[in-house]
Amino acid sequence: MLEIIGLSPEAQALYERLVERSPATLADLTPATPGELAELAELGLVTPLPGDPPRYVAVSPGRGLDALIRARSQELTAARHRVAQLSARFHRSVPDEDAAGLVEVVVGREAVSGAFLRLQRGARRQVRVFDAPPYATPMGGNAVEFELLGRGVEVRALYDRRAMEVPGTLSLIARYLAAGEHARVGDVPVKLALNDEPMAVMPLRHDRHVVESALVVHDSTLLDALAALFEMCWERAVPLQVRQGRLAEATEAADARRDLLPLLAAGLTDAAIAAHLGWSDRTVRRHVHALLIQLDARTRFQAGYQAAARGWL
């Protein structure tokens, strides 16, 4: 565990023994070797005491190990500074003909799907997605996303309100959420996917039904702008959640308020709310009416304002 600050496993084991039984001679510490003691002394973790044979006492962890941690932190800070310098030099030195490769155009449904698959496969820590119609394939689930979530990759998806109206979308989102996806709903300006390779895929244009061409954006200022756009929209969006592994139906007034308010604030229609919560249209209208009375509001806008003012959102 302490190799990250410069201790070998053998030296760490020896230091831990000395912490428990200082002072001690080399014979007391068998099978420790003089080289391991010398390593600890060089790192400032043991102090030799005079005598024959010499004895050794451990420096307190709060002083010795903290000093090593501070030193390693300074080295990492210097390394980050050097990386920033090298990155600036790299971007200044990229010739114009190479810069053209930072953005590529892919044409055709298969090529677009392949680019999105490549983006997902290349993710190491996170994937961010603007999800909105039209969809290239029927809503059947993205098996690769379940693989990503299974190996610990963070997936954040911002769904456009229009997506809530597409049959099958809500049940599919429930499966993603149960698997660990972080989902929100709001206004999506453009279909977009980003990973941390870094790479992004966004439609170049599309017909009424599917995306026919896309831009594949690699490390560039354009990619930085797309990432900033995602984070800005994400902050303004409304979270979606599951209870007990599914989009749960509210059974009590408190449940109804908790489940209904975020969807109303997200601007979903009664039909989308009904599909999302598993209610009938009539149940949605009944709960909305009760909420308006409870908040002394005549319109949904007033209800949202009152709910925010009362800290319900």
Short mmCIF file of C-alpha atoms in Angstrom, two decimals:
data_model
loop_
_atom_site.label_atom_id
_atom_site.label_comp_id
_atom_site.label_asym_id
_atom_site.label_seq_id
_atom_site.Cartn_x
_atom_site.Cartn_y
_atom_site.Cartn_z
CA MET A 1 0.00 0.00 0.00
CA LEU A 2 2.88 2.38 0.71
CA GLU A 3 4.80 1.65 -2.50
CA ILE A 4 3.23 4.80 -3.94
CA ILE A 5 5.35 6.92 -1.57
CA GLY A 6 8.57 4.97 -2.15
CA LEU A 7 8.52 1.97 0.24
CA SER A 8 9.12 -1.53 -1.02
CA PRO A 9 6.78 -4.19 0.42
CA GLU A 10 9.68 -5.60 2.48
CA ALA A 11 10.60 -2.18 3.89
CA GLN A 12 6.95 -1.48 4.74
CA ALA A 13 6.64 -4.78 6.61
CA LEU A 14 9.84 -4.01 8.56
CA TYR A 15 8.66 -0.49 9.41
CA GLU A 16 5.32 -1.81 10.68
CA ARG A 17 7.16 -4.28 12.94
CA LEU A 18 9.34 -1.48 14.30
CA VAL A 19 6.26 0.67 14.97
CA GLU A 20 4.99 -2.11 17.24
CA ARG A 21 8.30 -3.03 18.97
CA SER A 22 10.81 -0.16 19.07
CA PRO A 23 13.64 -0.09 19.89
CA ALA A 24 14.93 -3.36 18.41
CA THR A 25 18.19 -4.82 17.16
CA LEU A 26 18.64 -6.38 13.74
CA ALA A 27 18.54 -9.82 15.40
CA ASP A 28 15.17 -8.93 16.98
CA LEU A 29 13.84 -8.14 13.51
CA THR A 30 14.89 -11.36 11.76
CA PRO A 31 14.47 -12.07 8.85
CA ALA A 32 15.01 -8.34 8.13
CA THR A 33 18.20 -7.45 6.27
CA PRO A 34 20.66 -4.55 6.73
CA GLY A 35 19.62 -3.31 3.27
CA GLU A 36 15.98 -2.96 4.34
CA LEU A 37 17.03 -1.02 7.45
CA ALA A 38 19.24 1.20 5.29
CA GLU A 39 16.24 1.86 3.00
CA LEU A 40 14.13 2.95 5.97
CA ALA A 41 16.94 5.14 7.28
CA GLU A 42 17.36 6.79 3.87
CA LEU A 43 13.63 7.56 3.81
CA GLY A 44 13.83 9.05 7.31
CA LEU A 45 11.62 6.39 8.90
CA VAL A 46 14.05 4.87 11.45
CA THR A 47 16.66 6.29 13.78
CA PRO A 48 19.66 4.21 14.96
CA LEU A 49 20.50 4.32 18.66
CA PRO A 50 24.04 3.95 20.01
CA GLY A 51 25.04 0.61 21.50
CA ASP A 52 26.48 -2.75 20.64
CA PRO A 53 24.67 -4.17 18.85
CA PRO A 54 22.96 -1.00 17.57
CA ARG A 55 19.23 -0.65 18.11
CA TYR A 56 16.69 1.00 15.85
CA VAL A 57 13.59 2.99 16.66
CA ALA A 58 10.77 3.89 14.26
CA VAL A 59 10.08 7.55 13.49
CA SER A 60 6.41 8.31 14.23
CA PRO A 61 4.15 7.71 11.19
CA GLY A 62 2.62 11.14 11.59
CA ARG A 63 6.02 12.73 11.02
CA GLY A 64 7.88 10.28 8.79
CA LEU A 65 5.16 9.08 6.44
CA ASP A 66 3.54 12.51 6.17
CA ALA A 67 6.90 13.91 5.03
CA LEU A 68 7.08 11.27 2.27
CA ILE A 69 3.51 12.00 1.21
CA ARG A 70 4.21 15.74 1.02
CA ALA A 71 7.32 15.09 -1.04
CA ARG A 72 5.44 12.85 -3.46
CA SER A 73 2.65 15.45 -3.73
CA GLN A 74 5.20 18.08 -4.69
CA GLU A 75 6.63 15.74 -7.32
CA LEU A 76 3.15 15.12 -8.76
CA THR A 77 2.44 18.85 -8.85
CA ALA A 78 5.70 19.43 -10.71
CA ALA A 79 4.81 16.59 -13.10
CA ARG A 80 1.37 18.11 -13.83
CA HIS A 81 3.03 21.45 -14.50
CA ARG A 82 5.43 19.78 -16.92
CA VAL A 83 2.55 17.99 -18.67
CA ALA A 84 0.77 21.33 -19.12
CA GLN A 85 3.92 22.84 -20.62
CA LEU A 86 4.37 19.91 -23.00
CA SER A 87 0.69 20.01 -24.01
CA ALA A 88 0.98 23.68 -24.88
CA ARG A 89 4.11 22.98 -26.94
CA PHE A 90 2.41 20.04 -28.66
CA HIS A 91 -0.64 22.06 -29.73
CA ARG A 92 1.58 24.90 -30.99
CA SER A 93 3.65 22.46 -33.03
CA VAL A 94 0.80 20.52 -34.70
CA PRO A 95 0.97 21.43 -38.41
CA ASP A 96 -2.19 22.45 -40.22
CA GLU A 97 -2.38 19.24 -42.23
CA ASP A 98 -2.33 17.18 -39.00
CA ALA A 99 -4.90 19.44 -37.34
CA ALA A 100 -7.39 18.37 -40.02
CA GLY A 101 -7.34 14.90 -38.47
CA LEU A 102 -8.77 16.22 -35.21
CA VAL A 103 -12.24 16.17 -36.80
CA GLU A 104 -13.39 13.45 -39.19
CA VAL A 105 -16.68 12.94 -41.00
CA VAL A 106 -18.32 9.50 -41.15
CA VAL A 107 -21.19 8.86 -43.54
CA GLY A 108 -23.78 6.08 -43.44
CA ARG A 109 -25.69 4.42 -40.64
CA GLU A 110 -23.15 1.63 -40.18
CA ALA A 111 -20.25 4.08 -40.03
CA VAL A 112 -22.08 6.23 -37.45
CA SER A 113 -22.94 3.18 -35.33
CA GLY A 114 -19.33 2.01 -35.60
CA ALA A 115 -18.01 5.36 -34.41
CA PHE A 116 -20.33 5.30 -31.39
CA LEU A 117 -19.26 1.73 -30.61
CA ARG A 118 -15.60 2.77 -30.85
CA LEU A 119 -16.28 5.65 -28.48
CA GLN A 120 -17.85 3.36 -25.90
CA ARG A 121 -15.13 0.72 -26.18
CA GLY A 122 -12.46 3.39 -25.71
CA ALA A 123 -13.94 4.74 -22.47
CA ARG A 124 -11.82 4.21 -19.37
CA ARG A 125 -13.61 6.18 -16.67
CA GLN A 126 -16.71 7.86 -18.07
CA VAL A 127 -19.14 8.29 -20.95
CA ARG A 128 -21.46 11.30 -21.32
CA VAL A 129 -24.44 11.27 -23.66
CA PHE A 130 -27.06 13.68 -24.97
CA ASP A 131 -29.89 11.32 -25.91
CA ALA A 132 -32.68 12.49 -28.24
CA PRO A 133 -34.73 11.22 -31.19
CA PRO A 134 -34.33 10.19 -33.96
CA TYR A 135 -32.89 6.75 -33.18
CA ALA A 136 -30.95 4.68 -35.70
CA THR A 137 -32.40 1.40 -34.40
CA PRO A 138 -35.58 0.42 -32.52
CA MET A 139 -35.39 0.85 -28.76
CA GLY A 140 -33.87 -2.48 -27.78
CA GLY A 141 -31.15 -1.50 -25.35
CA ASN A 142 -27.46 -0.74 -25.65
CA ALA A 143 -25.70 -3.94 -24.53
CA VAL A 144 -22.31 -2.18 -24.53
CA GLU A 145 -23.54 0.30 -21.90
CA PHE A 146 -24.39 -2.54 -19.55
CA GLU A 147 -20.85 -3.86 -20.08
CA LEU A 148 -19.39 -0.42 -19.29
CA LEU A 149 -21.46 -0.09 -16.12
CA GLY A 150 -20.45 -3.60 -15.14
CA ARG A 151 -16.75 -2.73 -15.23
CA GLY A 152 -17.15 0.49 -13.29
CA VAL A 153 -17.30 3.10 -16.07
CA GLU A 154 -19.49 6.06 -15.07
CA VAL A 155 -22.27 6.73 -17.58
CA ARG A 156 -24.20 10.01 -17.45
CA ALA A 157 -27.11 10.37 -19.87
CA LEU A 158 -29.18 13.50 -20.39
CA TYR A 159 -32.45 12.56 -22.09
CA ASP A 160 -34.43 15.03 -24.14
CA ARG A 161 -38.06 15.45 -23.12
CA ARG A 162 -39.11 14.21 -26.57
CA ALA A 163 -37.42 10.89 -25.85
CA MET A 164 -39.93 10.29 -23.06
CA GLU A 165 -42.67 10.01 -25.70
CA VAL A 166 -40.95 7.24 -27.68
CA PRO A 167 -42.47 3.82 -26.87
CA GLY A 168 -40.13 1.68 -24.81
CA THR A 169 -37.82 4.50 -23.77
CA LEU A 170 -38.95 4.74 -20.16
CA SER A 171 -38.69 1.05 -19.39
CA LEU A 172 -35.26 1.00 -21.01
CA ILE A 173 -34.08 3.97 -18.93
CA ALA A 174 -35.27 2.12 -15.83
CA ARG A 175 -32.98 -0.78 -16.75
CA TYR A 176 -30.02 1.56 -17.26
CA LEU A 177 -30.69 3.28 -13.94
CA ALA A 178 -30.93 -0.03 -12.12
CA ALA A 179 -27.55 -0.98 -13.62
CA GLY A 180 -25.94 2.22 -12.33
CA GLU A 181 -26.47 4.89 -14.97
CA HIS A 182 -26.90 8.50 -13.83
CA ALA A 183 -29.80 9.96 -15.82
CA ARG A 184 -31.42 13.37 -16.10
CA VAL A 185 -34.09 14.86 -18.34
CA GLY A 186 -34.13 18.31 -19.89
CA ASP A 187 -33.59 20.20 -23.14
CA VAL A 188 -30.99 18.51 -25.34
CA PRO A 189 -29.45 20.89 -27.93
CA VAL A 190 -27.92 18.13 -30.09
CA LYS A 191 -27.32 14.38 -30.01
CA LEU A 192 -23.84 13.88 -28.61
CA ALA A 193 -21.60 11.29 -26.97
CA LEU A 194 -18.25 11.89 -25.27
CA ASN A 195 -15.71 9.65 -23.59
CA ASP A 196 -12.44 10.33 -21.77
CA GLU A 197 -10.13 9.07 -24.54
CA PRO A 198 -10.84 12.00 -25.41
CA MET A 199 -13.34 11.63 -28.26
CA ALA A 200 -16.83 12.79 -29.19
CA VAL A 201 -19.41 11.76 -31.78
CA MET A 202 -22.19 14.11 -32.88
CA PRO A 203 -24.55 14.14 -35.87
CA LEU A 204 -23.57 16.22 -38.84
CA ARG A 205 -27.12 16.10 -40.13
CA HIS A 206 -29.99 13.61 -40.14
CA ASP A 207 -33.23 12.92 -41.94
CA ARG A 208 -36.58 12.55 -40.22
CA HIS A 209 -35.80 9.11 -38.84
CA VAL A 210 -32.12 8.29 -38.38
CA VAL A 211 -28.69 9.87 -38.20
CA GLU A 212 -27.02 9.49 -41.60
CA SER A 213 -23.68 11.23 -40.94
CA ALA A 214 -21.64 12.35 -37.94
CA LEU A 215 -18.58 14.25 -36.82
CA VAL A 216 -15.96 12.36 -34.85
CA VAL A 217 -14.07 14.92 -32.77
CA HIS A 218 -10.70 14.16 -31.17
CA ASP A 219 -8.64 16.12 -28.66
CA SER A 220 -9.18 19.77 -29.60
CA THR A 221 -10.72 23.02 -28.41
CA LEU A 222 -13.96 21.94 -30.10
CA LEU A 223 -14.03 18.87 -27.87
CA ASP A 224 -13.48 21.07 -24.81
CA ALA A 225 -16.43 23.22 -25.89
CA LEU A 226 -18.68 20.16 -26.33
CA ALA A 227 -17.73 18.87 -22.89
CA ALA A 228 -18.49 22.27 -21.35
CA LEU A 229 -21.87 22.32 -23.14
CA PHE A 230 -22.73 18.92 -21.67
CA GLU A 231 -21.83 19.97 -18.12
CA MET A 232 -23.85 23.19 -18.41
CA CYS A 233 -26.96 21.33 -19.61
CA TRP A 234 -26.44 18.58 -17.04
CA GLU A 235 -26.48 21.06 -14.17
CA ARG A 236 -29.80 22.49 -15.35
CA ALA A 237 -31.49 19.11 -15.92
CA VAL A 238 -33.72 17.17 -13.53
CA PRO A 239 -32.49 13.82 -12.11
CA LEU A 240 -34.37 10.60 -12.81
CA GLN A 241 -34.29 7.84 -10.19
CA VAL A 242 -35.48 4.31 -9.55
CA ARG A 243 -36.71 2.71 -6.37
CA GLN A 244 -36.07 -0.99 -5.72
CA GLY A 245 -34.63 -1.44 -9.19
CA ARG A 246 -37.56 -0.04 -11.20
CA LEU A 247 -39.44 3.14 -11.95
CA ALA A 248 -41.77 2.82 -8.99
CA GLU A 249 -45.41 3.77 -8.70
CA ALA A 250 -46.25 6.10 -5.83
CA THR A 251 -48.74 4.65 -3.40
CA GLU A 252 -49.07 7.52 -0.92
CA ALA A 253 -49.41 11.27 -1.18
CA ALA A 254 -45.81 11.82 -0.08
CA ASP A 255 -44.60 9.33 -2.69
CA ALA A 256 -46.71 11.04 -5.34
CA ARG A 257 -45.28 14.46 -4.52
CA ARG A 258 -41.72 13.16 -4.52
CA ASP A 259 -42.10 11.36 -7.85
CA LEU A 260 -44.32 13.88 -9.59
CA LEU A 261 -42.55 17.17 -8.85
CA PRO A 262 -39.26 16.49 -10.68
CA LEU A 263 -41.14 15.31 -13.77
CA LEU A 264 -43.38 18.38 -13.75
CA ALA A 265 -40.31 20.58 -13.32
CA ALA A 266 -38.69 18.79 -16.26
CA GLY A 267 -41.66 19.79 -18.43
CA LEU A 268 -42.93 16.30 -19.20
CA THR A 269 -46.46 15.96 -20.56
CA ASP A 270 -49.17 14.11 -18.65
CA ALA A 271 -48.77 11.18 -21.06
CA ALA A 272 -45.02 10.96 -20.49
CA ILE A 273 -45.47 11.22 -16.70
CA ALA A 274 -48.08 8.47 -16.79
CA ALA A 275 -45.76 6.18 -18.77
CA HIS A 276 -42.80 7.04 -16.55
CA LEU A 277 -44.56 6.33 -13.25
CA GLY A 278 -46.85 3.57 -14.40
CA TRP A 279 -49.96 5.62 -13.68
CA SER A 280 -53.04 6.16 -15.77
CA ASP A 281 -53.67 9.60 -17.30
CA ARG A 282 -56.51 10.03 -14.85
CA THR A 283 -54.20 9.30 -11.89
CA VAL A 284 -51.71 11.88 -13.14
CA ARG A 285 -54.41 14.54 -13.42
CA ARG A 286 -55.72 13.67 -9.96
CA HIS A 287 -52.29 14.00 -8.33
CA VAL A 288 -51.51 17.21 -10.22
CA HIS A 289 -54.83 18.69 -9.09
CA ALA A 290 -54.13 17.69 -5.47
CA LEU A 291 -50.65 19.20 -5.71
CA LEU A 292 -52.01 22.52 -7.02
CA ILE A 293 -54.44 22.67 -4.08
CA GLN A 294 -51.69 21.80 -1.60
CA LEU A 295 -49.43 24.53 -2.98
CA ASP A 296 -52.26 27.08 -3.36
CA ALA A 297 -51.37 27.40 -7.07
CA ARG A 298 -53.54 27.89 -10.13
CA THR A 299 -50.98 26.84 -12.76
CA ARG A 300 -48.11 24.38 -13.01
CA PHE A 301 -45.69 27.28 -13.19
CA GLN A 302 -46.97 28.62 -9.88
CA ALA A 303 -46.77 25.13 -8.42
CA GLY A 304 -43.14 24.84 -9.47
CA TYR A 305 -42.32 28.23 -7.98
CA GLN A 306 -44.04 27.37 -4.69
CA ALA A 307 -42.38 23.94 -4.51
CA ALA A 308 -38.95 25.50 -5.03
CA ALA A 309 -39.67 28.21 -2.46
CA ARG A 310 -40.65 25.56 0.09
CA GLY A 311 -37.54 23.48 -0.60
CA TRP A 312 -39.44 20.55 -2.08
CA LEU A 313 -37.28 20.50 -5.22
#
